[in-house]
Amino acid sequence: MTDTRQSNRPACGHAATDHPIEKKDMTDHMDTQPERVSDFYDVFTHMFLRFWGENFHYGYWLSDEDDSSVDVATDRLTDVLIEQLGLRPGQRMLDVGCGIGTPALRLAGTVEADITGVTINSGQAQEANARAAAAGLSHRVRFDHADAMALPYPDASFDAAWAFESLLHMERSRALTELKRVLRPGGRLVIADTCQREPIRPEYQDVLDDAKGKFAIVELPGIDDYRALITGAGLKLDELLDVSEYTRRTLRIMADGASEHRGSLEEQFGDAARQLIEVLVHPVSTLPEFGYLVATAHKAP
């Protein structure tokens, strides 16, 4: 693990049912980025459940010899964020880009805190709330259909927040500024995000641009870019970790799973599934130029 540390560190229920999805070209123009992201997850939520699991994020493997399952590896990455977050009983926490709620519910099982998740996809919010109810946690865990770049909460509403692989769909500087707004003074933020460790080889640039469009990805910043993004939003960076070597297996396993289920996914979701699977199985997805980081920051007291 490469630790580019800053000096002031403080350190399920039922499965979603598959729904018929209108066949559409994933590169079709949508009016706004939130609509593009929601449209993407109309399809990819159900694809993820079929070939990956209930955690809509990367896995974390301890070594090349670690043969942990996807479920174990993705829970392990959730646990990394839980440790970094340091949430305490009675505090309020915001989960930005909550998916179907699996990481938030795991967090709720470790600490008696109030958790609010937001997702731009209404189907995900409904499914996440159903899972919270099934787990008996609705009294302190809820999920809202909302835009993370225009959060429907007053200033200083939360003691902590995390953005678990959600900022890749957003203009990060704007999203981080909004997160700072809703954090209380001293509030802690943890980010898990994909990044670009080295410049992409020219022969892959067109493929990468196409992949970003289909997966509604805004940009892939470098690790060093994150320092400027966080401090530019008025937050104090505590720690920046490059965990790429522990997460690198993710996209290869995703590609294998997508290939295995390709026929049934394309039969159900049509051309939308075909285009997404083509991205996953393309060699560009596993290039060493791409990586994964975990950043922790806080709002000044």
GROMACS .gro file of C-alpha atoms in nm, residues 168-277:
model
  110
  168LEU     CA    1  -1.674   0.932  -1.049
  169HIS     CA    2  -2.024   1.021  -1.178
  170MET     CA    3  -2.004   1.385  -1.063
  171GLU     CA    4  -1.816   1.707  -1.106
  172ARG     CA    5  -1.599   1.635  -0.804
  173SER     CA    6  -1.519   1.992  -0.706
  174ARG     CA    7  -1.889   2.080  -0.691
  175ALA     CA    8  -1.981   1.760  -0.506
  176LEU     CA    9  -1.705   1.810  -0.249
  177THR     CA   10  -1.812   2.169  -0.189
  178GLU     CA   11  -2.166   2.047  -0.127
  179LEU     CA   12  -2.039   1.780   0.111
  180LYS     CA   13  -1.846   2.042   0.303
  181ARG     CA   14  -2.165   2.248   0.333
  182VAL     CA   15  -2.366   1.970   0.499
  183LEU     CA   16  -2.083   1.860   0.732
  184ARG     CA   17  -2.064   2.006   1.079
  185PRO     CA   18  -1.739   2.177   1.185
  186GLY     CA   19  -1.490   1.901   1.253
  187GLY     CA   20  -1.699   1.658   1.046
  188ARG     CA   21  -1.514   1.374   0.876
  189LEU     CA   22  -1.529   1.266   0.511
  190VAL     CA   23  -1.405   0.939   0.358
  191ILE     CA   24  -1.381   0.891  -0.019
  192ALA     CA   25  -1.319   0.575  -0.218
  193ASP     CA   26  -1.263   0.647  -0.585
  194THR     CA   27  -1.108   0.520  -0.904
  195CYS     CA   28  -0.816   0.718  -1.040
  196GLN     CA   29  -0.561   0.733  -1.318
  197ARG     CA   30  -0.210   0.658  -1.196
  198GLU     CA   31  -0.032   0.719  -1.527
  199PRO     CA   32  -0.126   0.876  -1.861
  200ILE     CA   33  -0.327   0.641  -2.081
  201ARG     CA   34  -0.152   0.497  -2.384
  202PRO     CA   35  -0.265   0.683  -2.699
  203GLU     CA   36  -0.399   0.368  -2.865
  204TYR     CA   37  -0.650   0.327  -2.582
  205GLN     CA   38  -0.771   0.687  -2.551
  206ASP     CA   39  -1.073   0.651  -2.782
  207VAL     CA   40  -1.179   0.331  -2.606
  208LEU     CA   41  -1.146   0.500  -2.266
  209ASP     CA   42  -1.353   0.799  -2.377
  210ASP     CA   43  -1.623   0.563  -2.504
  211ALA     CA   44  -1.619   0.368  -2.177
  212LYS     CA   45  -1.653   0.684  -1.970
  213GLY     CA   46  -1.958   0.785  -2.174
  214LYS     CA   47  -2.130   0.448  -2.137
  215PHE     CA   48  -2.062   0.427  -1.762
  216ALA     CA   49  -2.156   0.793  -1.702
  217ILE     CA   50  -1.807   0.867  -1.568
  218VAL     CA   51  -1.712   1.235  -1.566
  219GLU     CA   52  -1.335   1.207  -1.531
  220LEU     CA   53  -1.055   0.996  -1.384
  221PRO     CA   54  -0.830   1.223  -1.177
  222GLY     CA   55  -0.475   1.142  -1.080
  223ILE     CA   56  -0.390   1.068  -0.719
  224ASP     CA   57  -0.209   1.400  -0.688
  225ASP     CA   58  -0.512   1.576  -0.835
  226TYR     CA   59  -0.710   1.469  -0.529
  227ARG     CA   60  -0.510   1.692  -0.300
  228ALA     CA   61  -0.613   1.994  -0.504
  229LEU     CA   62  -0.975   1.878  -0.529
  230ILE     CA   63  -1.011   1.835  -0.153
  231THR     CA   64  -0.830   2.147  -0.046
  232GLY     CA   65  -1.000   2.346  -0.325
  233ALA     CA   66  -1.335   2.256  -0.168
  234GLY     CA   67  -1.219   2.404   0.162
  235LEU     CA   68  -1.163   2.067   0.331
  236LYS     CA   69  -0.852   1.957   0.521
  237LEU     CA   70  -0.687   1.647   0.378
  238ASP     CA   71  -0.585   1.398   0.646
  239GLU     CA   72  -0.472   1.095   0.450
  240LEU     CA   73  -0.449   0.979   0.090
  241LEU     CA   74  -0.391   0.610   0.026
  242ASP     CA   75  -0.321   0.436  -0.302
  243VAL     CA   76  -0.475   0.089  -0.254
  244SER     CA   77  -0.459  -0.012  -0.620
  245GLU     CA   78  -0.264  -0.333  -0.559
  246TYR     CA   79  -0.538  -0.460  -0.326
  247THR     CA   80  -0.829  -0.378  -0.557
  248ARG     CA   81  -0.678  -0.458  -0.898
  249ARG     CA   82  -0.841  -0.801  -0.924
  250THR     CA   83  -1.187  -0.642  -0.930
  251LEU     CA   84  -1.229  -0.559  -1.298
  252ARG     CA   85  -1.091  -0.893  -1.416
  253ILE     CA   86  -1.346  -1.079  -1.204
  254MET     CA   87  -1.622  -0.845  -1.319
  255ALA     CA   88  -1.528  -0.915  -1.680
  256ASP     CA   89  -1.539  -1.291  -1.617
  257GLY     CA   90  -1.881  -1.262  -1.453
  258ALA     CA   91  -2.020  -1.042  -1.727
  259SER     CA   92  -1.898  -1.287  -1.990
  260GLU     CA   93  -2.052  -1.582  -1.806
  261HIS     CA   94  -2.395  -1.417  -1.789
  262ARG     CA   95  -2.374  -1.231  -2.117
  263GLY     CA   96  -2.646  -1.424  -2.298
  264SER     CA   97  -2.912  -1.386  -2.029
  265LEU     CA   98  -2.824  -1.021  -1.962
  266GLU     CA   99  -2.844  -0.925  -2.329
  267GLU     CA  100  -3.169  -1.118  -2.362
  268GLN     CA  101  -3.322  -0.925  -2.073
  269PHE     CA  102  -3.169  -0.577  -2.119
  270GLY     CA  103  -3.085  -0.576  -2.487
  271ASP     CA  104  -2.836  -0.337  -2.642
  272ALA     CA  105  -2.781  -0.148  -2.317
  273ALA     CA  106  -2.636  -0.463  -2.158
  274ARG     CA  107  -2.435  -0.547  -2.468
  275GLN     CA  108  -2.262  -0.208  -2.470
  276LEU     CA  109  -2.178  -0.222  -2.098
  277ILE     CA  110  -2.045  -0.576  -2.122
   0.00000   0.00000   0.00000
